[in-house]
JSON list of C-alpha atoms and ligand atoms in Angstrom, two decimals:
[
{"chain": "A", "resi": 16, "resn": "MET", "atom": "CA", "xyz": [22.75, -16.46, -1.21]},
{"chain": "A", "resi": 17, "resn": "SER", "atom": "CA", "xyz": [20.15, -13.77, -1.11]},
{"chain": "A", "resi": 18, "resn": "ALA", "atom": "CA", "xyz": [21.41, -10.23, -0.74]},
{"chain": "A", "resi": 19, "resn": "ILE", "atom": "CA", "xyz": [18.11, -9.31, 0.83]},
{"chain": "A", "resi": 20, "resn": "ASP", "atom": "CA", "xyz": [17.74, -9.03, 4.57]},
{"chain": "A", "resi": 21, "resn": "ALA", "atom": "CA", "xyz": [14.37, -10.73, 4.69]},
{"chain": "A", "resi": 22, "resn": "ASP", "atom": "CA", "xyz": [13.86, -10.20, 8.40]},
{"chain": "A", "resi": 23, "resn": "ARG", "atom": "CA", "xyz": [14.17, -6.47, 8.01]},
{"chain": "A", "resi": 24, "resn": "PHE", "atom": "CA", "xyz": [11.66, -6.41, 5.20]},
{"chain": "A", "resi": 25, "resn": "ARG", "atom": "CA", "xyz": [9.32, -8.66, 7.10]},
{"chain": "A", "resi": 26, "resn": "GLU", "atom": "CA", "xyz": [9.28, -6.07, 9.86]},
{"chain": "A", "resi": 27, "resn": "LEU", "atom": "CA", "xyz": [8.70, -3.31, 7.35]},
{"chain": "A", "resi": 28, "resn": "LEU", "atom": "CA", "xyz": [5.83, -5.24, 5.82]},
{"chain": "A", "resi": 29, "resn": "GLU", "atom": "CA", "xyz": [4.28, -6.08, 9.16]},
{"chain": "A", "resi": 30, "resn": "ASP", "atom": "CA", "xyz": [4.43, -2.43, 10.20]},
{"chain": "A", "resi": 31, "resn": "GLU", "atom": "CA", "xyz": [2.91, -1.42, 6.93]},
{"chain": "A", "resi": 32, "resn": "ARG", "atom": "CA", "xyz": [0.19, -4.05, 7.26]},
{"chain": "A", "resi": 33, "resn": "ARG", "atom": "CA", "xyz": [-0.73, -2.73, 10.69]},
{"chain": "A", "resi": 34, "resn": "ARG", "atom": "CA", "xyz": [-0.99, 0.78, 9.29]},
{"chain": "A", "resi": 35, "resn": "VAL", "atom": "CA", "xyz": [-3.11, -0.29, 6.34]},
{"chain": "A", "resi": 36, "resn": "VAL", "atom": "CA", "xyz": [-5.40, -2.40, 8.51]},
{"chain": "A", "resi": 37, "resn": "ALA", "atom": "CA", "xyz": [-5.83, 0.53, 10.88]},
{"chain": "A", "resi": 38, "resn": "ALA", "atom": "CA", "xyz": [-6.56, 2.83, 7.96]},
{"chain": "A", "resi": 39, "resn": "ILE", "atom": "CA", "xyz": [-9.19, 0.45, 6.61]},
{"chain": "A", "resi": 40, "resn": "ASP", "atom": "CA", "xyz": [-10.81, 0.17, 10.03]},
{"chain": "A", "resi": 41, "resn": "ASN", "atom": "CA", "xyz": [-10.77, 3.92, 10.23]},
{"chain": "A", "resi": 42, "resn": "LEU", "atom": "CA", "xyz": [-12.45, 4.30, 6.87]},
{"chain": "A", "resi": 43, "resn": "HIS", "atom": "CA", "xyz": [-15.12, 1.81, 7.78]},
{"chain": "A", "resi": 44, "resn": "ALA", "atom": "CA", "xyz": [-15.69, 3.53, 11.08]},
{"chain": "A", "resi": 45, "resn": "GLU", "atom": "CA", "xyz": [-15.89, 7.03, 9.64]},
{"chain": "A", "resi": 46, "resn": "HIS", "atom": "CA", "xyz": [-17.74, 6.43, 6.41]},
{"chain": "A", "resi": 47, "resn": "PRO", "atom": "CA", "xyz": [-21.19, 5.16, 7.32]},
{"chain": "A", "resi": 48, "resn": "GLY", "atom": "CA", "xyz": [-23.86, 7.71, 8.11]},
{"chain": "A", "resi": 49, "resn": "SER", "atom": "CA", "xyz": [-22.47, 10.90, 9.53]},
{"chain": "A", "resi": 50, "resn": "MET", "atom": "CA", "xyz": [-19.60, 12.15, 7.48]},
{"chain": "A", "resi": 51, "resn": "ARG", "atom": "CA", "xyz": [-17.24, 14.14, 9.60]},
{"chain": "A", "resi": 52, "resn": "ASP", "atom": "CA", "xyz": [-15.23, 16.47, 7.48]},
{"chain": "A", "resi": 53, "resn": "GLU", "atom": "CA", "xyz": [-11.92, 17.17, 9.11]},
{"chain": "A", "resi": 54, "resn": "SER", "atom": "CA", "xyz": [-11.32, 20.19, 6.93]},
{"chain": "A", "resi": 55, "resn": "GLY", "atom": "CA", "xyz": [-13.88, 22.00, 9.08]},
{"chain": "A", "resi": 56, "resn": "GLU", "atom": "CA", "xyz": [-16.50, 22.42, 6.38]},
{"chain": "A", "resi": 57, "resn": "ASP", "atom": "CA", "xyz": [-19.95, 21.03, 7.01]},
{"chain": "A", "resi": 58, "resn": "ALA", "atom": "CA", "xyz": [-20.40, 17.90, 5.01]},
{"chain": "A", "resi": 59, "resn": "VAL", "atom": "CA", "xyz": [-23.67, 18.83, 3.37]},
{"chain": "A", "resi": 60, "resn": "TYR", "atom": "CA", "xyz": [-22.68, 17.94, -0.15]},
{"chain": "A", "resi": 61, "resn": "ASP", "atom": "CA", "xyz": [-24.49, 14.67, -0.31]},
{"chain": "A", "resi": 62, "resn": "ASN", "atom": "CA", "xyz": [-24.04, 14.23, -4.00]},
{"chain": "A", "resi": 63, "resn": "HIS", "atom": "CA", "xyz": [-20.33, 14.91, -3.66]},
{"chain": "A", "resi": 64, "resn": "LEU", "atom": "CA", "xyz": [-19.84, 12.78, -0.62]},
{"chain": "A", "resi": 65, "resn": "ALA", "atom": "CA", "xyz": [-17.56, 10.30, -2.31]},
{"chain": "A", "resi": 66, "resn": "ASP", "atom": "CA", "xyz": [-15.37, 12.99, -3.82]},
{"chain": "A", "resi": 67, "resn": "THR", "atom": "CA", "xyz": [-15.13, 14.87, -0.56]},
{"chain": "A", "resi": 68, "resn": "ALA", "atom": "CA", "xyz": [-14.23, 11.76, 1.34]},
{"chain": "A", "resi": 69, "resn": "THR", "atom": "CA", "xyz": [-11.68, 10.80, -1.26]},
{"chain": "A", "resi": 70, "resn": "GLU", "atom": "CA", "xyz": [-9.98, 14.15, -1.08]},
{"chain": "A", "resi": 71, "resn": "THR", "atom": "CA", "xyz": [-9.96, 14.18, 2.68]},
{"chain": "A", "resi": 72, "resn": "TYR", "atom": "CA", "xyz": [-8.44, 10.75, 3.04]},
{"chain": "A", "resi": 73, "resn": "ASP", "atom": "CA", "xyz": [-6.21, 11.19, 0.06]},
{"chain": "A", "resi": 74, "resn": "ARG", "atom": "CA", "xyz": [-4.65, 14.20, 1.69]},
{"chain": "A", "resi": 75, "resn": "GLU", "atom": "CA", "xyz": [-4.37, 12.56, 5.08]},
{"chain": "A", "resi": 76, "resn": "LEU", "atom": "CA", "xyz": [-3.49, 9.01, 4.35]},
{"chain": "A", "resi": 77, "resn": "ASP", "atom": "CA", "xyz": [-1.95, 9.05, 0.94]},
{"chain": "A", "resi": 78, "resn": "TYR", "atom": "CA", "xyz": [-2.44, 5.58, -0.54]},
{"chain": "A", "resi": 79, "resn": "THR", "atom": "CA", "xyz": [-4.88, 4.43, 2.11]},
{"chain": "A", "resi": 80, "resn": "LEU", "atom": "CA", "xyz": [-8.05, 5.00, 0.16]},
{"chain": "A", "resi": 81, "resn": "GLU", "atom": "CA", "xyz": [-10.32, 2.12, 0.79]},
{"chain": "A", "resi": 82, "resn": "GLU", "atom": "CA", "xyz": [-9.88, 0.35, -2.49]},
{"chain": "A", "resi": 83, "resn": "ASN", "atom": "CA", "xyz": [-6.16, 0.97, -2.61]},
{"chain": "A", "resi": 84, "resn": "SER", "atom": "CA", "xyz": [-5.82, -0.19, 0.96]},
{"chain": "A", "resi": 85, "resn": "GLY", "atom": "CA", "xyz": [-7.38, -3.50, 0.10]},
{"chain": "A", "resi": 86, "resn": "HIS", "atom": "CA", "xyz": [-5.08, -3.77, -2.84]},
{"chain": "A", "resi": 87, "resn": "VAL", "atom": "CA", "xyz": [-1.96, -2.88, -0.88]},
{"chain": "A", "resi": 88, "resn": "LEU", "atom": "CA", "xyz": [-3.03, -5.19, 1.91]},
{"chain": "A", "resi": 89, "resn": "SER", "atom": "CA", "xyz": [-3.19, -8.20, -0.38]},
{"chain": "A", "resi": 90, "resn": "ASP", "atom": "CA", "xyz": [0.15, -7.17, -1.89]},
{"chain": "A", "resi": 91, "resn": "ILE", "atom": "CA", "xyz": [1.63, -7.02, 1.60]},
{"chain": "A", "resi": 92, "resn": "GLU", "atom": "CA", "xyz": [0.20, -10.43, 2.49]},
{"chain": "A", "resi": 93, "resn": "ALA", "atom": "CA", "xyz": [1.65, -11.83, -0.72]},
{"chain": "A", "resi": 94, "resn": "ALA", "atom": "CA", "xyz": [5.05, -10.31, 0.04]},
{"chain": "A", "resi": 95, "resn": "LEU", "atom": "CA", "xyz": [5.05, -11.81, 3.54]},
{"chain": "A", "resi": 96, "resn": "LYS", "atom": "CA", "xyz": [4.26, -15.16, 2.00]},
{"chain": "A", "resi": 97, "resn": "ARG", "atom": "CA", "xyz": [7.16, -14.78, -0.40]},
{"chain": "A", "resi": 98, "resn": "ILE", "atom": "CA", "xyz": [9.47, -14.12, 2.54]},
{"chain": "A", "resi": 99, "resn": "GLN", "atom": "CA", "xyz": [8.30, -17.42, 4.04]},
{"chain": "A", "resi": 100, "resn": "ASP", "atom": "CA", "xyz": [8.81, -19.15, 0.72]},
{"chain": "A", "resi": 101, "resn": "GLY", "atom": "CA", "xyz": [12.25, -17.62, 0.33]},
{"chain": "A", "resi": 102, "resn": "THR", "atom": "CA", "xyz": [11.36, -16.01, -2.98]},
{"chain": "A", "resi": 103, "resn": "TYR", "atom": "CA", "xyz": [11.09, -12.51, -1.62]},
{"chain": "A", "resi": 104, "resn": "GLY", "atom": "CA", "xyz": [12.85, -9.74, -3.52]},
{"chain": "A", "resi": 105, "resn": "ARG", "atom": "CA", "xyz": [13.00, -11.56, -6.82]},
{"chain": "A", "resi": 106, "resn": "CYS", "atom": "CA", "xyz": [11.34, -9.96, -9.80]},
{"chain": "A", "resi": 107, "resn": "THR", "atom": "CA", "xyz": [8.45, -12.10, -10.99]},
{"chain": "A", "resi": 108, "resn": "GLY", "atom": "CA", "xyz": [9.07, -10.87, -14.51]},
{"chain": "A", "resi": 109, "resn": "CYS", "atom": "CA", "xyz": [12.77, -11.42, -15.16]},
{"chain": "A", "resi": 110, "resn": "GLU", "atom": "CA", "xyz": [13.79, -13.36, -12.00]},
{"chain": "A", "resi": 111, "resn": "GLN", "atom": "CA", "xyz": [16.44, -10.79, -11.17]},
{"chain": "A", "resi": 112, "resn": "GLN", "atom": "CA", "xyz": [16.94, -9.44, -7.69]},
{"chain": "A", "resi": 113, "resn": "ILE", "atom": "CA", "xyz": [14.87, -6.32, -7.16]},
{"chain": "A", "resi": 114, "resn": "PRO", "atom": "CA", "xyz": [17.16, -3.51, -5.92]},
{"chain": "A", "resi": 115, "resn": "GLU", "atom": "CA", "xyz": [16.94, -3.06, -2.20]},
{"chain": "A", "resi": 116, "resn": "GLU", "atom": "CA", "xyz": [16.21, 0.64, -2.41]},
{"chain": "A", "resi": 117, "resn": "ARG", "atom": "CA", "xyz": [13.13, -0.15, -4.46]},
{"chain": "A", "resi": 118, "resn": "LEU", "atom": "CA", "xyz": [12.02, -2.66, -1.86]},
{"chain": "A", "resi": 119, "resn": "GLU", "atom": "CA", "xyz": [12.52, -0.09, 0.85]},
{"chain": "A", "resi": 120, "resn": "ALA", "atom": "CA", "xyz": [10.16, 2.26, -0.95]},
{"chain": "A", "resi": 121, "resn": "ARG", "atom": "CA", "xyz": [7.70, -0.51, -1.84]},
{"chain": "A", "resi": 122, "resn": "PRO", "atom": "CA", "xyz": [8.39, -3.60, 0.24]},
{"chain": "A", "resi": 123, "resn": "TRP", "atom": "CA", "xyz": [5.56, -5.41, -1.56]},
{"chain": "A", "resi": 124, "resn": "ALA", "atom": "CA", "xyz": [6.95, -4.83, -5.05]},
{"chain": "A", "resi": 125, "resn": "THR", "atom": "CA", "xyz": [6.96, -7.94, -7.23]},
{"chain": "A", "resi": 126, "resn": "LEU", "atom": "CA", "xyz": [8.61, -6.42, -10.28]},
{"chain": "A", "resi": 127, "resn": "CYS", "atom": "CA", "xyz": [11.85, -4.60, -10.86]},
{"chain": "A", "resi": 128, "resn": "ILE", "atom": "CA", "xyz": [11.63, -1.12, -12.34]},
{"chain": "A", "resi": 129, "resn": "ASN", "atom": "CA", "xyz": [12.26, -2.33, -15.86]},
{"chain": "A", "resi": 130, "resn": "CYS", "atom": "CA", "xyz": [9.57, -5.00, -15.77]},
{"chain": "A", "resi": 131, "resn": "GLN", "atom": "CA", "xyz": [7.18, -2.60, -14.08]},
{"chain": "A", "resi": 132, "resn": "ARG", "atom": "CA", "xyz": [7.65, -0.13, -16.92]},
{"chain": "A", "resi": 133, "resn": "THR", "atom": "CA", "xyz": [7.26, -2.84, -19.51]},
{"chain": "A", "resi": 134, "resn": "ARG", "atom": "CA", "xyz": [4.12, -4.05, -17.75]},
{"chain": "A", "resi": 135, "resn": "GLU", "atom": "CA", "xyz": [2.68, -0.56, -17.78]},
{"chain": "A", "resi": 136, "resn": "GLY", "atom": "CA", "xyz": [3.40, -0.30, -21.47]},
{"chain": "A", "resi": 137, "resn": "ARG", "atom": "CA", "xyz": [5.38, 2.89, -21.36]},
{"chain": "B", "resi": 223, "resn": "ZN", "atom": "ZN1", "xyz": [12.30, -7.68, -13.76]}
]
Protein backbone atom coordinates (compact mmCIF):
# COMPACT_ATOMS: atom_id res chain seq x y z
CA MET A 1 0.00 0.00 0.00
CA SER A 2 2.65 2.43 -1.02
CA ALA A 3 1.50 5.94 -1.81
CA ILE A 4 4.50 6.33 -4.06
CA ASP A 5 4.20 5.94 -7.80
CA ALA A 6 7.43 4.00 -8.17
CA ASP A 7 7.28 3.85 -11.94
CA ARG A 8 7.20 7.60 -12.20
CA PHE A 9 10.18 7.96 -9.90
CA ARG A 10 12.05 5.24 -11.74
CA GLU A 11 11.70 7.32 -14.88
CA LEU A 12 12.83 10.42 -13.05
CA LEU A 13 15.85 8.57 -11.70
CA GLU A 14 16.74 7.06 -15.05
CA ASP A 15 16.56 10.48 -16.69
CA GLU A 16 18.68 11.92 -13.97
CA ARG A 17 21.18 9.08 -14.26
CA ARG A 18 21.54 9.72 -17.99
CA ARG A 19 22.19 13.39 -17.31
CA VAL A 20 24.75 12.69 -14.62
CA VAL A 21 26.53 10.07 -16.72
CA ALA A 22 26.65 12.51 -19.62
CA ALA A 23 27.99 15.23 -17.33
CA ILE A 24 30.71 12.93 -16.03
CA ASP A 25 31.68 11.95 -19.57
CA ASN A 26 31.76 15.60 -20.43
CA LEU A 27 34.03 16.43 -17.53
CA HIS A 28 36.39 13.62 -18.41
CA ALA A 29 36.43 14.71 -22.02
CA GLU A 30 37.03 18.38 -21.29
CA HIS A 31 39.40 18.21 -18.37
CA PRO A 32 42.57 16.55 -19.60
CA GLY A 33 45.17 18.72 -21.28
CA SER A 34 43.68 21.71 -23.00
CA MET A 35 41.29 23.50 -20.75
CA ARG A 36 38.67 25.27 -22.78
CA ASP A 37 37.17 28.07 -20.81
CA GLU A 38 33.66 28.72 -21.96
CA SER A 39 33.58 32.11 -20.29
CA GLY A 40 35.79 33.33 -23.13
CA GLU A 41 38.87 34.01 -21.03
CA ASP A 42 42.08 32.28 -21.97
CA ALA A 43 42.76 29.52 -19.54
CA VAL A 44 46.30 30.47 -18.68
CA TYR A 45 45.92 30.27 -14.94
CA ASP A 46 47.59 26.95 -14.50
CA ASN A 47 47.79 27.19 -10.76
CA HIS A 48 44.11 28.07 -10.59
CA LEU A 49 42.99 25.49 -13.07
CA ALA A 50 40.96 23.51 -10.59
CA ASP A 51 39.18 26.58 -9.25
CA THR A 52 38.45 27.88 -12.71
CA ALA A 53 37.08 24.57 -13.84
CA THR A 54 35.01 24.25 -10.71
CA GLU A 55 33.45 27.64 -11.20
CA THR A 56 32.76 27.03 -14.85
CA TYR A 57 31.05 23.71 -14.32
CA ASP A 58 29.41 24.81 -11.14
CA ARG A 59 27.71 27.60 -13.00
CA GLU A 60 26.76 25.44 -15.94
CA LEU A 61 25.87 22.14 -14.43
CA ASP A 62 24.97 22.87 -10.88
CA TYR A 63 25.58 19.68 -8.90
CA THR A 64 27.45 17.93 -11.67
CA LEU A 65 30.94 18.58 -10.42
CA GLU A 66 32.94 15.48 -10.89
CA GLU A 67 33.01 14.33 -7.31
CA ASN A 68 29.41 15.24 -6.69
CA SER A 69 28.38 13.51 -9.88
CA GLY A 70 29.93 10.30 -8.70
CA HIS A 71 28.19 10.70 -5.42
CA VAL A 72 24.80 11.46 -6.95
CA LEU A 73 25.26 8.64 -9.42
CA SER A 74 25.70 6.07 -6.68
CA ASP A 75 22.73 7.58 -4.84
CA ILE A 76 20.66 7.24 -8.00
CA GLU A 77 21.76 3.63 -8.48
CA ALA A 78 20.85 2.91 -4.88
CA ALA A 79 17.44 4.52 -5.32
CA LEU A 80 16.75 2.45 -8.43
CA LYS A 81 17.66 -0.64 -6.47
CA ARG A 82 15.25 0.36 -3.72
CA ILE A 83 12.49 0.67 -6.30
CA GLN A 84 13.22 -2.91 -7.35
CA ASP A 85 13.24 -4.00 -3.74
CA GLY A 86 10.00 -2.18 -3.05
CA THR A 87 11.53 -0.09 -0.29
CA TYR A 88 11.71 3.09 -2.29
CA GLY A 89 10.43 6.27 -0.65
CA ARG A 90 10.79 5.06 2.90
CA CYS A 91 13.03 7.01 5.22
CA THR A 92 16.00 4.90 6.28
CA GLY A 93 16.07 6.76 9.56
CA CYS A 94 12.52 6.60 10.91
CA GLU A 95 10.87 4.23 8.38
CA GLN A 96 8.23 6.81 7.55
CA GLN A 97 7.17 7.58 4.02
CA ILE A 98 9.24 10.40 2.59
CA PRO A 99 6.88 13.12 1.27
CA GLU A 100 6.46 12.90 -2.45
CA GLU A 101 7.36 16.52 -3.05
CA ARG A 102 10.73 15.87 -1.43
CA LEU A 103 11.25 12.88 -3.69
CA GLU A 104 10.38 14.97 -6.70
CA ALA A 105 13.13 17.42 -5.77
CA ARG A 106 15.58 14.67 -4.82
CA PRO A 107 14.41 11.33 -6.16
CA TRP A 108 17.42 9.65 -4.57
CA ALA A 109 16.71 10.92 -1.05
CA THR A 110 16.96 8.24 1.63
CA LEU A 111 15.95 10.37 4.58
CA CYS A 112 12.94 12.51 5.36
CA ILE A 113 13.58 16.15 6.12
CA ASN A 114 13.53 15.62 9.86
CA CYS A 115 16.04 12.78 9.80
CA GLN A 116 18.20 14.68 7.33
CA ARG A 117 18.35 17.62 9.71
CA THR A 118 19.08 15.38 12.64
CA ARG A 119 21.80 13.65 10.63
CA GLU A 120 23.37 16.98 9.78
CA GLY A 121 23.34 17.92 13.43
CA ARG A 122 21.50 21.19 13.08
ZN1 LIG B 1 12.89 10.01 8.80
